[in-house]
XYZ file of C-alpha atoms in Angstrom:
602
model
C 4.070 -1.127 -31.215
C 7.354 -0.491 -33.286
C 10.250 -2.150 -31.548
C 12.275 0.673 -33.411
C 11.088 3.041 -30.607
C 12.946 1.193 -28.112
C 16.712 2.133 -27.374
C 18.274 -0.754 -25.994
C 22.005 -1.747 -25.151
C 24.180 -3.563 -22.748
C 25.536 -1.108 -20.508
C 23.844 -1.063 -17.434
C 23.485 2.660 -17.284
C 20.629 3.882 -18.809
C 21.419 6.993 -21.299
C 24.660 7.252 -19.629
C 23.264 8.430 -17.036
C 25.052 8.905 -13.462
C 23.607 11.836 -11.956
C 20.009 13.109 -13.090
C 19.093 16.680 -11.874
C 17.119 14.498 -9.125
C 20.510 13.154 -8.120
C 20.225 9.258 -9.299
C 21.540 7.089 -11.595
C 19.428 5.650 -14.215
C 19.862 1.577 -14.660
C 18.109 -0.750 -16.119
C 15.124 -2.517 -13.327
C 16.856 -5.948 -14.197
C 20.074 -6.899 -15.370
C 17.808 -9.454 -17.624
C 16.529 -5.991 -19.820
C 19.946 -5.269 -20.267
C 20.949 -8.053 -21.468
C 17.782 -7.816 -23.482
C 16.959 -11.776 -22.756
C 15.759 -11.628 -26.348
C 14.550 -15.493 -26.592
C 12.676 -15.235 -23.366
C 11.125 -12.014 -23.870
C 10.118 -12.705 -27.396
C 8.813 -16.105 -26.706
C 6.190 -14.582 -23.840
C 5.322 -12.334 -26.416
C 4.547 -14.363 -28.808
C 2.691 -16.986 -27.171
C 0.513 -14.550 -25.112
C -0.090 -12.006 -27.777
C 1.351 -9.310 -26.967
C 4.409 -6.552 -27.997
C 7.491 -7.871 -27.738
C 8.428 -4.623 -25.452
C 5.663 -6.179 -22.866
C 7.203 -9.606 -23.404
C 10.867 -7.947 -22.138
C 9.495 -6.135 -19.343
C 7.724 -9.722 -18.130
C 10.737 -11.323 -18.505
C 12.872 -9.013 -17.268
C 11.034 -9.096 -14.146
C 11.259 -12.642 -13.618
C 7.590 -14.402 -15.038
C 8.061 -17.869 -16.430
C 6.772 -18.495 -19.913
C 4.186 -20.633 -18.731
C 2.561 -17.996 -16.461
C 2.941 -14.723 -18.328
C -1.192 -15.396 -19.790
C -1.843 -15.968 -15.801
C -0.121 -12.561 -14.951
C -1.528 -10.564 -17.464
C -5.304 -12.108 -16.607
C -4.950 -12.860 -13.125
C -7.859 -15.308 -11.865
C -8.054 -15.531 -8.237
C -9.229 -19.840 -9.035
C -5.179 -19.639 -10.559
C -3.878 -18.669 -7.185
C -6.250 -18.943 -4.091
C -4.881 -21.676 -1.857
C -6.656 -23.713 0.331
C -7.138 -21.903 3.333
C -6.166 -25.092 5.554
C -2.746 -24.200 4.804
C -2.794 -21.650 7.302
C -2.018 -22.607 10.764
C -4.915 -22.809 12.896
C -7.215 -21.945 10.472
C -9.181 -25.702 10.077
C -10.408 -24.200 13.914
C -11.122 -20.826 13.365
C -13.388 -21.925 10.624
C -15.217 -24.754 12.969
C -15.340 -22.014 16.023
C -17.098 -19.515 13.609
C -19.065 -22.161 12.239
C -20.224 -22.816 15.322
C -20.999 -19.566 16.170
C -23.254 -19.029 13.009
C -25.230 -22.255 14.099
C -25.594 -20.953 17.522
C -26.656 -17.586 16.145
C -24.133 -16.581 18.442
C -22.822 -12.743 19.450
C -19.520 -11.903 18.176
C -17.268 -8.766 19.122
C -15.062 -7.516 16.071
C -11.981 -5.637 17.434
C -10.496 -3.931 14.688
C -7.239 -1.738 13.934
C -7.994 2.052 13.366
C -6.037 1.863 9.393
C -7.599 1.160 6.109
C -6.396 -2.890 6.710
C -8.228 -2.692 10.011
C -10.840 -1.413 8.524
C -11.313 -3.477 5.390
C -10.995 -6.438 7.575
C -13.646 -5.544 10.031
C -15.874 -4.980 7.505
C -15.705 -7.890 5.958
C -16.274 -9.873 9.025
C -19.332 -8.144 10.016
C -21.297 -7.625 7.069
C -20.243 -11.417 6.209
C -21.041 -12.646 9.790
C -24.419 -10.823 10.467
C -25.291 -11.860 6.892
C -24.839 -15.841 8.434
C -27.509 -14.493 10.990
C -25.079 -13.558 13.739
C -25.395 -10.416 15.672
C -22.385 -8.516 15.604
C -20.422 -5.666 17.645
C -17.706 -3.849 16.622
C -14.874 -1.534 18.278
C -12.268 0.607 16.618
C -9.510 2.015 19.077
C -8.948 5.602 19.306
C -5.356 5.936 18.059
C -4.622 8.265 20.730
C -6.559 7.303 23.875
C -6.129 3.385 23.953
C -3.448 3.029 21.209
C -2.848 0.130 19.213
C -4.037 -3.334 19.579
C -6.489 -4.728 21.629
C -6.921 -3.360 25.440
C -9.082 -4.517 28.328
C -11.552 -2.073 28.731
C -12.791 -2.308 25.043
C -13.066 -5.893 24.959
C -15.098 -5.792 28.227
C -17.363 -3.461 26.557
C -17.781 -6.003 23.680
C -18.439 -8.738 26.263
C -20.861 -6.419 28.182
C -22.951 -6.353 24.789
C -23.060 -9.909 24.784
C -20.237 -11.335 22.954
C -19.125 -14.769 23.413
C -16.863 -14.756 21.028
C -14.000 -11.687 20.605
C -12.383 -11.697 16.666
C -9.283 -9.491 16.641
C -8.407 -8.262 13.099
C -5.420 -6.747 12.003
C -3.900 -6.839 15.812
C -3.567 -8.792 18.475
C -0.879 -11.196 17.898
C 1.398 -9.411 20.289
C -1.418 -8.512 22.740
C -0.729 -11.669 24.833
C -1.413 -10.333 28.452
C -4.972 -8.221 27.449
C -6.062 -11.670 25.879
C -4.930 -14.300 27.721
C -6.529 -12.045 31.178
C -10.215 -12.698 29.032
C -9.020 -16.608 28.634
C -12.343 -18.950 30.368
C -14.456 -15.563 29.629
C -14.569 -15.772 26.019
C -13.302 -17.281 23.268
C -11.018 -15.355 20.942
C -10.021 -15.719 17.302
C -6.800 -13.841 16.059
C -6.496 -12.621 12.253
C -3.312 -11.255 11.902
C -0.189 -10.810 9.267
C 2.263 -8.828 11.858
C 5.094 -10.413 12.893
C 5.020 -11.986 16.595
C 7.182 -11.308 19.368
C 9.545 -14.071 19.545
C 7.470 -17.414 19.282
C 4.727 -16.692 22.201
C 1.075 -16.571 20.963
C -2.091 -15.592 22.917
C -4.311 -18.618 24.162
C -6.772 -19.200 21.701
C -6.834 -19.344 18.193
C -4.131 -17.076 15.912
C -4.524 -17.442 12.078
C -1.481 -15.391 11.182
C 0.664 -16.655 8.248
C 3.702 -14.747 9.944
C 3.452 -16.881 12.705
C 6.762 -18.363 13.457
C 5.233 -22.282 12.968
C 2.818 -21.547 9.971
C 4.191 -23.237 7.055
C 1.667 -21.626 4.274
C 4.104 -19.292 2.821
C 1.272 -16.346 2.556
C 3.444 -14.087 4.706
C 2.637 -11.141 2.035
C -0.962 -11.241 2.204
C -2.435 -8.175 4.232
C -4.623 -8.997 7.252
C -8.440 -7.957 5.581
C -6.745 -11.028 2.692
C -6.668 -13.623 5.673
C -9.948 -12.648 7.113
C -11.196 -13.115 3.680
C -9.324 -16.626 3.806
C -11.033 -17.411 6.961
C -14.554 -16.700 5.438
C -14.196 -19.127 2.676
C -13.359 -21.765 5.262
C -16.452 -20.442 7.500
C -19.050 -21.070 4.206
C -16.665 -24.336 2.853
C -17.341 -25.897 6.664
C -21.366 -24.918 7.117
C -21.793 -25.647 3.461
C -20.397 -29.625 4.715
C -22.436 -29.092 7.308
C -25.641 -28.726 5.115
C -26.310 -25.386 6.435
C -26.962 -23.772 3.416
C -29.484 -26.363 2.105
C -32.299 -23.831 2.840
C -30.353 -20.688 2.934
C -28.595 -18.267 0.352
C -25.011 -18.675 0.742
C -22.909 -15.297 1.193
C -21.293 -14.165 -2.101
C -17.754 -13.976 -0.909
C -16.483 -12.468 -4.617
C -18.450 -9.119 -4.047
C -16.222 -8.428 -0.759
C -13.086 -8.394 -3.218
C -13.217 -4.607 -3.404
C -12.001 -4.153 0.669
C -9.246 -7.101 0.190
C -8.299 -5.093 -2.698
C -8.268 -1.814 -1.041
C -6.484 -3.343 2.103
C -4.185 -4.920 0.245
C -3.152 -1.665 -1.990
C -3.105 0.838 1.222
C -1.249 -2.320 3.225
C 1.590 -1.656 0.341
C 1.629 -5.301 -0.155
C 3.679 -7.023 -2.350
C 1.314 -7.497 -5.945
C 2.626 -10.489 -7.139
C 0.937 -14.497 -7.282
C -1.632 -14.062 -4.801
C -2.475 -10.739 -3.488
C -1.919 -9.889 -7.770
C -5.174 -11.361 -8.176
C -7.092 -10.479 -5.293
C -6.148 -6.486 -6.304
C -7.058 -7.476 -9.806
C -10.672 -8.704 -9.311
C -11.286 -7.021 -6.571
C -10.906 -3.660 -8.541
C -13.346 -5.029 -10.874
C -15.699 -5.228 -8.086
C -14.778 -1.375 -7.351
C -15.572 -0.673 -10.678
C -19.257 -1.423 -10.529
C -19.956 0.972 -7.459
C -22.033 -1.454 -5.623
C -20.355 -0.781 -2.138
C -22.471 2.256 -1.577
C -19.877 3.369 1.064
C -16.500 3.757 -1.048
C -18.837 5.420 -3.966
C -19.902 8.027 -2.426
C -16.270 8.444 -0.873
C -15.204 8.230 -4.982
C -17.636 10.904 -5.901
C -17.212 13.198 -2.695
C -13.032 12.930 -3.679
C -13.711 13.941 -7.136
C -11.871 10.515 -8.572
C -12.551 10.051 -11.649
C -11.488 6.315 -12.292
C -12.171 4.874 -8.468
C -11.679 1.316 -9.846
C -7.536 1.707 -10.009
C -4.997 0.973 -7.283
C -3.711 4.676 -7.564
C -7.167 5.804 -6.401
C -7.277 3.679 -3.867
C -3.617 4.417 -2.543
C -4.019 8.028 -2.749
C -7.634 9.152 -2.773
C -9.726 6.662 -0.687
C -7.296 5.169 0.971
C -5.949 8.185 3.058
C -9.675 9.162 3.125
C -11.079 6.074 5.198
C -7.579 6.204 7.002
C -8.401 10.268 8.122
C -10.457 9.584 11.036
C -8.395 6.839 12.820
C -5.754 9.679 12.495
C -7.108 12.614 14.252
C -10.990 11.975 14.458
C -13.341 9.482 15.242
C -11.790 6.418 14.689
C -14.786 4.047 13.520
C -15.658 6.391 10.687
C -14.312 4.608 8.203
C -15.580 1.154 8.973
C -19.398 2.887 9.359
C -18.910 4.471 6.128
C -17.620 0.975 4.950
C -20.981 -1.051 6.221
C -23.325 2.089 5.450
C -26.527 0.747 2.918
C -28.265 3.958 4.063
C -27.274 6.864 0.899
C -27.624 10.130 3.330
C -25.264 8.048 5.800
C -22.687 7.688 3.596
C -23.014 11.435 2.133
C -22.183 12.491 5.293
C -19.972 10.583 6.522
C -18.031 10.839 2.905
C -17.917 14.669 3.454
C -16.800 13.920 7.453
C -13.883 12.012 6.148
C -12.671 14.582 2.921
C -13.056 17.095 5.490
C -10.655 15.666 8.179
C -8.531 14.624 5.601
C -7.752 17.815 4.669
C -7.035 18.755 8.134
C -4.637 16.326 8.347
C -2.596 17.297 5.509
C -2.650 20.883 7.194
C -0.957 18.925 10.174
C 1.075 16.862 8.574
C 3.010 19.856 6.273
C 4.164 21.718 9.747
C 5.288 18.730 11.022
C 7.036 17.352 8.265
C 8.771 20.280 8.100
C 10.279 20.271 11.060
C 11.348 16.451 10.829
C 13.244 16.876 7.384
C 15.396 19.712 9.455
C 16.244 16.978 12.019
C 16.666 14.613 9.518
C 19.154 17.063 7.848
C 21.310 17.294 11.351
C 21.298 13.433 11.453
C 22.325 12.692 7.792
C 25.283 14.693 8.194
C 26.189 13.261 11.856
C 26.194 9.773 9.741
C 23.203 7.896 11.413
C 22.261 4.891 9.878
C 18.238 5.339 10.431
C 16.598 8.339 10.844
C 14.982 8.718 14.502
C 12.575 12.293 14.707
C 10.485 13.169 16.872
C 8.734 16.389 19.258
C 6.524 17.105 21.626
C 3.907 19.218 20.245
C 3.444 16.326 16.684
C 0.238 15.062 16.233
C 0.464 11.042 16.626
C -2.210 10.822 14.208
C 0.186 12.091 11.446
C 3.580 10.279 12.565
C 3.486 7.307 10.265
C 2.839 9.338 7.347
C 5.828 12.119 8.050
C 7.974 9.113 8.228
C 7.045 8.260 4.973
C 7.346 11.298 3.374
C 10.843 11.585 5.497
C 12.266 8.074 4.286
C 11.552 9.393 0.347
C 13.551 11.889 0.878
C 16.431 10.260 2.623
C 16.108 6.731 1.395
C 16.489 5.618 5.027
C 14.589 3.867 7.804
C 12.685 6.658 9.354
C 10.844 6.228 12.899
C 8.416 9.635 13.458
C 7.211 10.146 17.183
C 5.123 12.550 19.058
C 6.027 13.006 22.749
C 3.915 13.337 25.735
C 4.718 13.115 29.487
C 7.891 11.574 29.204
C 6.617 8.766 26.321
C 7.683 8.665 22.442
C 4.790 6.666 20.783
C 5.053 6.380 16.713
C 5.621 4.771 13.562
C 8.443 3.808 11.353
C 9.230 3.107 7.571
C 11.733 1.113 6.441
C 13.472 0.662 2.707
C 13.621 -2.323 0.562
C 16.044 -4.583 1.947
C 16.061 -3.699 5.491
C 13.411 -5.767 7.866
C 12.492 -3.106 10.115
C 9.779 -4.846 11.792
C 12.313 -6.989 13.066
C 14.685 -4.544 14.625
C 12.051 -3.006 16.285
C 10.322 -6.592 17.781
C 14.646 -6.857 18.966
C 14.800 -3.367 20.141
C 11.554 -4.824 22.687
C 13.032 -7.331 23.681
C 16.055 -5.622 24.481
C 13.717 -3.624 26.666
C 14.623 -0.282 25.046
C 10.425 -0.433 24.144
C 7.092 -0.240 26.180
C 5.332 -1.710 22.949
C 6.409 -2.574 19.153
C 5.996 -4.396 16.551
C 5.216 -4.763 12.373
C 6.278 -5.591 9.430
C 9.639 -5.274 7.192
C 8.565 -2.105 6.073
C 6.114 -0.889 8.732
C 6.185 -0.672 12.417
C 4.806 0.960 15.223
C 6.763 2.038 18.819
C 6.435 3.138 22.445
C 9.597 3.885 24.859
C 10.390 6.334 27.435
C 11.844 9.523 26.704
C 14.853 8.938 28.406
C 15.431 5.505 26.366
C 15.504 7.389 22.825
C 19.192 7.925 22.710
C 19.827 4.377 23.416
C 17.098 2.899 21.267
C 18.537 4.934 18.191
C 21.997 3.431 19.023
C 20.549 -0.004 18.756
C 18.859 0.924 15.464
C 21.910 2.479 13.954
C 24.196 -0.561 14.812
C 21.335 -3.058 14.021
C 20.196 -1.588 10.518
C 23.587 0.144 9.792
C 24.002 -1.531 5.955
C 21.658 1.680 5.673
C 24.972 3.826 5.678
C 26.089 2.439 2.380
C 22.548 3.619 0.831
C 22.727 6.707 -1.907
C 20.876 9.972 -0.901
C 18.585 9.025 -3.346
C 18.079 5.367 -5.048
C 18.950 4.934 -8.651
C 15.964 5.064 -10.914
C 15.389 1.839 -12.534
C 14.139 1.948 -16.172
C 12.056 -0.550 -18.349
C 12.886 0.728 -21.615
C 13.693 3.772 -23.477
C 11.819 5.781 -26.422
C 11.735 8.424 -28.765
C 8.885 10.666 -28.530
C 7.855 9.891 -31.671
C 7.497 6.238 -30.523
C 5.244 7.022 -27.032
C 1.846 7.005 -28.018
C -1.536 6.015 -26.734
C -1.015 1.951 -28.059
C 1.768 1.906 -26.053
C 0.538 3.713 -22.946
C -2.751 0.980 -23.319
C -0.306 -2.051 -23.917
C 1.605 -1.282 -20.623
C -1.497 -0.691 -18.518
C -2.150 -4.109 -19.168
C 0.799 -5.221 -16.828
C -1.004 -3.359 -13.896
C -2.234 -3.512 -11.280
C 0.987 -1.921 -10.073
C 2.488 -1.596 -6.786
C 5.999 -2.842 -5.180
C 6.472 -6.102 -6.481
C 5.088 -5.125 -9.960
C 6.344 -1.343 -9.934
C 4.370 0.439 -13.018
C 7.005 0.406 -15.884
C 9.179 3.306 -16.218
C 10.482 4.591 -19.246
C 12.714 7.172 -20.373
C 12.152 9.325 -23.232
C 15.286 10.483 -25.067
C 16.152 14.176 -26.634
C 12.958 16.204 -25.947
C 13.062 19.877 -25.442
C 10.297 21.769 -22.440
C 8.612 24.475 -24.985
C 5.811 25.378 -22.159
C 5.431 25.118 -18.150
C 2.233 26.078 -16.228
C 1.749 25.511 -12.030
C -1.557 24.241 -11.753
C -3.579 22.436 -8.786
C -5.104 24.620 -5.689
C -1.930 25.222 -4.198
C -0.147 26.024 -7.541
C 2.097 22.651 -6.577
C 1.403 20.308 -9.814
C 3.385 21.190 -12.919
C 2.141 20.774 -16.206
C 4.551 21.001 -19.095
C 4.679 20.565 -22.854
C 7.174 18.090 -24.431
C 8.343 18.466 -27.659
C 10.770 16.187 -29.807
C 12.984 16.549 -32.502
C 10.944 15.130 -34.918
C 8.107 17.957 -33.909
C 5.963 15.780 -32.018
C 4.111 16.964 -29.045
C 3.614 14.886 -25.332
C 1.804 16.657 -22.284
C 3.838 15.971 -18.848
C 2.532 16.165 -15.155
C 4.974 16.562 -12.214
C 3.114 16.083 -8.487
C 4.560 18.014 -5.315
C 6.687 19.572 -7.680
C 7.865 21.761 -4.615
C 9.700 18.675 -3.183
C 11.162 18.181 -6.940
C 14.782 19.189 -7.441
C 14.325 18.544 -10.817
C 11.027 20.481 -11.485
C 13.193 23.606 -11.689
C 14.832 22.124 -15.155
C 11.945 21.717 -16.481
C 10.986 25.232 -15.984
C 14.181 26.733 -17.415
C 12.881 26.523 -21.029
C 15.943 27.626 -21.919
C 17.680 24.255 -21.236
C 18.473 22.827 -24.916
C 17.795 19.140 -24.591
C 16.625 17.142 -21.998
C 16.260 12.999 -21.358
C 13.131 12.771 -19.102
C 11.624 9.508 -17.365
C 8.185 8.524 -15.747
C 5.098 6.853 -16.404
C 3.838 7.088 -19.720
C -0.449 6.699 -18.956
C -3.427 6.993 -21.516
C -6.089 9.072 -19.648
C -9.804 9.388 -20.426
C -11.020 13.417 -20.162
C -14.552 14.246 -21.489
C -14.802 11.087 -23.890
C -11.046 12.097 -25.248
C -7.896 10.018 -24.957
C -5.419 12.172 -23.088
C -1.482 10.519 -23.744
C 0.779 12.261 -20.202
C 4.014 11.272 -18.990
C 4.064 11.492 -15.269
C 7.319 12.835 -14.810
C 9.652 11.210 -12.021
C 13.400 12.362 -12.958
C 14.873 14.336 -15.909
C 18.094 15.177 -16.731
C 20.086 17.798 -19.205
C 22.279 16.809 -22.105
């Protein structure tokens, strides 16, 4: 890779940029790449091996010399931690031990996302592998909402459960626990933050608990029932339980934690780095009959890749908790049986599909309200109407807060109740505000994380509970319309070819924490545009440079693109564009595209 490609100086402004035709600035990711850090950067490079443009980027982004190998070959033996570090876990392990030994009956109560999902999963299969016989329930998101609720866990009691395993909820659900307390034992695995510092009676492994010391408070929930595994086997293998049986092989179950943690939109870095990094490895191989026949059914191509799993499988398995049958992910998760899976594969494109169909009228008509409250100067966006699908909500508010670059809460409302979700920014703990705005008692129910949450409150408290949001989160005023797009390094088009595209992959996986590197390609005119896709909204262009050379670009939901329009305007002269530079595989041929994220004209 020639370090001559590379346009590099010490203004913090990227090309001079200040306002792209996407309305950002373009700056430099760290103030350390501007600065260019040449000893540090060069040093990784040269002790691990690599370009001295990777070695920039890794120090740039803050990875010590020593661990740069570690970070571009993460090992999950390099970072797993005992999992005694996490409260209460030493007697989860010993009360699931138990239960194995007992050949016990466990209920599985699971959330209705792809975390609650994954988790379950992983519980079950692991669990009735040990022998035990296993039930499991997925909430309907609409009927009994989330978290864990009386009559489900009596049903999982009526089936014989003596033990109740809540994954991905339940931290919060003191009062529906606590009423089964001298009935059944219960095991929490959680990451959501708690309500103030009041637990449910029983056992909570949650490393967001307000007294657990383990500092894994990024790891998704499907991670820490993974955790809680290990410590299962580690305690019956002490036990001498596996001296005549096979012991479960806890590294082929990497593919959900990896999936969880992706669709979680967990932070990849240390830890959950390595568990997405093996665990797509595990993907790779297609022995999870489940997710590949969901691969194949979705058309992906490369199913072993964080971006399939974020936007292809991910929203799949997701679909049915939304506005179907809420368990259809975690059957088509645990199915071993091929015409199973086929079907419920082509169950789960198929809803999917409707929901996008629901989810474009809706978000329609939230980006108008958002519109009214931009300009009346709220600090967090607050949408919601009565005929929205709740099954929808949390991804509208996503789609809502990219737009903005606010905390967005999305609700549906029925008989005089507002029940959604919310998405927050970086920077702004949103789960937070909304565990305050309960206690306040503006809230039936809420709770999350920094950058997830879900709500319920009465109709007539959504004035107030926007008021509290607005004064509580207001630092969100200061925010730009649009962030400024950081940058990892500049290039000619001359100098973006497939070596570099390959050398850069090798930082991924990529995700927030370890965003995919984005470069900017200088002087490059459009010479050919083409809408492709089934609804005509992916453009494809043709890049050339001034030294003649040739680069194919892709720009998704180019509708929603202010930019896309430049592009199309072939008569624009000269143009800096930025994205993801990526070496495809089509038909046994390397494909070089830019994914296209912001351009701007000279």
């Amino acid at each position: 890779m020639s370090d001559a490609a590379i346009l590099l100086d010490a203004d913090p402004l990227v090309l001079n940029v200040r306002q792209s035709a996407g309305g950002r600035r373009w700056v430099w990711r760290d103030a350390g790449l501007a600065n260019l850090e040449e000893r540090h950067g060069l040093a990784i490079a040269q002790r691990a091996g690599i370009p001295e443009l990777l070695g920039r980027i890794l120090s740039a982004r803050g990875v010590e010399l020593t661990r740069a190998e570690a970070f571009l070959d993460p090992r999950l033996r390099d970072w797993l931690p005992d999992p005694s570090c996490l409260r209460g876990m030493d007697e989860a392990a010993a009360r699931l031990a138990h239960a194995v030994q007992e050949g016990a009956c466990i209920g599985v109560f699971g959330d209705y996302d792809v975390d609650g999902a994954c988790g379950t999963a992983i519980m079950t299969e692991t669990l009735r592998e040990l022998g035990c016989l296993v039930h499991t329930h997925i909430p309907d998101r609409q009927k009994e909402g989330y978290g864990p609720n009386k009559a489900a866990l009596e049903g999982l009691l009526a089936r014989g459960a003596s033990l109740l395993v809540c994954v991905d909820c339940g931290t919060a659900a003191v009062d529906v626990l606590d009423s089964f307390a001298g009935r059944a034992d219960v095991i929490v695995l959680d990451h959501h933050k708690p309500d103030g510092g009041v637990l449910p009676q029983g056992i909570v492994v949650n490393p967001n608990r307000l007294d657990c010391t383990s500092g894994l408070g990024t790891v998704c929930a499907t991670a820490v029932a993974f955790l809680t595994l290990v410590a299962v086997l580690r305690q019956l293998r002490l036990s001498g339980w596996f001296a005549e049986r096979a012991e479960p092989n806890m590294l082929c179950r990497l593919d959900l934690v990896a999936l969880a943690t992706i669709c979680d939109v967990m932070p990849l870095r240390d830890l959950n780095r390595a568990f997405v990094a093996q665990g797509l490895r595990i993907l790779g191989r297609g022995e999870r009959l489940g997710l590949a026949t969901l691969a194949s059914v979705a058309a992906v191509k490369e199913a072993a890749s964080a971006m399939a799993c974020g936007f292809a499988l991910g929203p799949r398995i997701n679909a049915g908790g939304r506005i179907a049958q809420a368990d259809l992910g975690l059957q088509l998760l645990l199915s071993d049986d091929a015409f199973e899976a086929r079907s419920l594969a082509e169950k789960l494109d198929e809803v999917n599909r409707q929901r996008q169909t629901v989810e474009a009228g809706i978000l329609q008509e939230a980006q108008a309200q958002a519109e009214i409250q931009l300009e009346a100067g709220h600090a967090v966006m607050f949408l919601h109407g009565p005929q929205w699908h709740p099954g929808v909500v949390g991804i509208v508010a996503g789609r809502v807060r990219e737009r903005c670059n606010r905390p967005v809460l999305v609700g549906a409302e029925t008989d005089g109740v507002i029940k959604g979700s919310a998405r927050s920014v970086p920077g702004l703990d949103l789960g937070a505000a909304i565990i305050a705005a309960r206690q306040a008692g503006l809230l039936l129910t809420g709770g999350g994380h920094a950058m997830a949450a879900g709500f319920t409150l009465e109709s007539t408290k959504a004035a107030e509970l926007h008021a509290f949001l607005d004064a509580r989160l207001g630092a969100a005023r200061e925010r730009p319309r649009q962030d400024d797009l950081l940058l990892d390094g500049v290039l000619t088009l001359r100098g973006a070819t497939t070596q570099v595209a390959t050398q850069l992959a090798r930082l991924g996986p990529f995700g927030p924490g370890n965003e995919e590197p984005m470069l900017a390609i200088s002087r490059v005119r459009c010479v050919k545009t083409e809408r492709i896709g089934r609804d005509g909204n992916t453009l494809r262009v043709i890049l050339q440079g001034e030294d003649g050379g040739r680069l194919r670009g892709l720009v998704f939901r180019a509708a929603d693109k202010p930019f896309a329009a430049v592009l199309e305007d072939v008569s624009t002269p000269v143009l800096h564009v930025a994205g993801h530079l990526r070496c495809e595989v089509w038909q046994d041929r390397e494909m070089l595209t830019l994914f296209i994220s912001d351009v701007v004209a000279i």
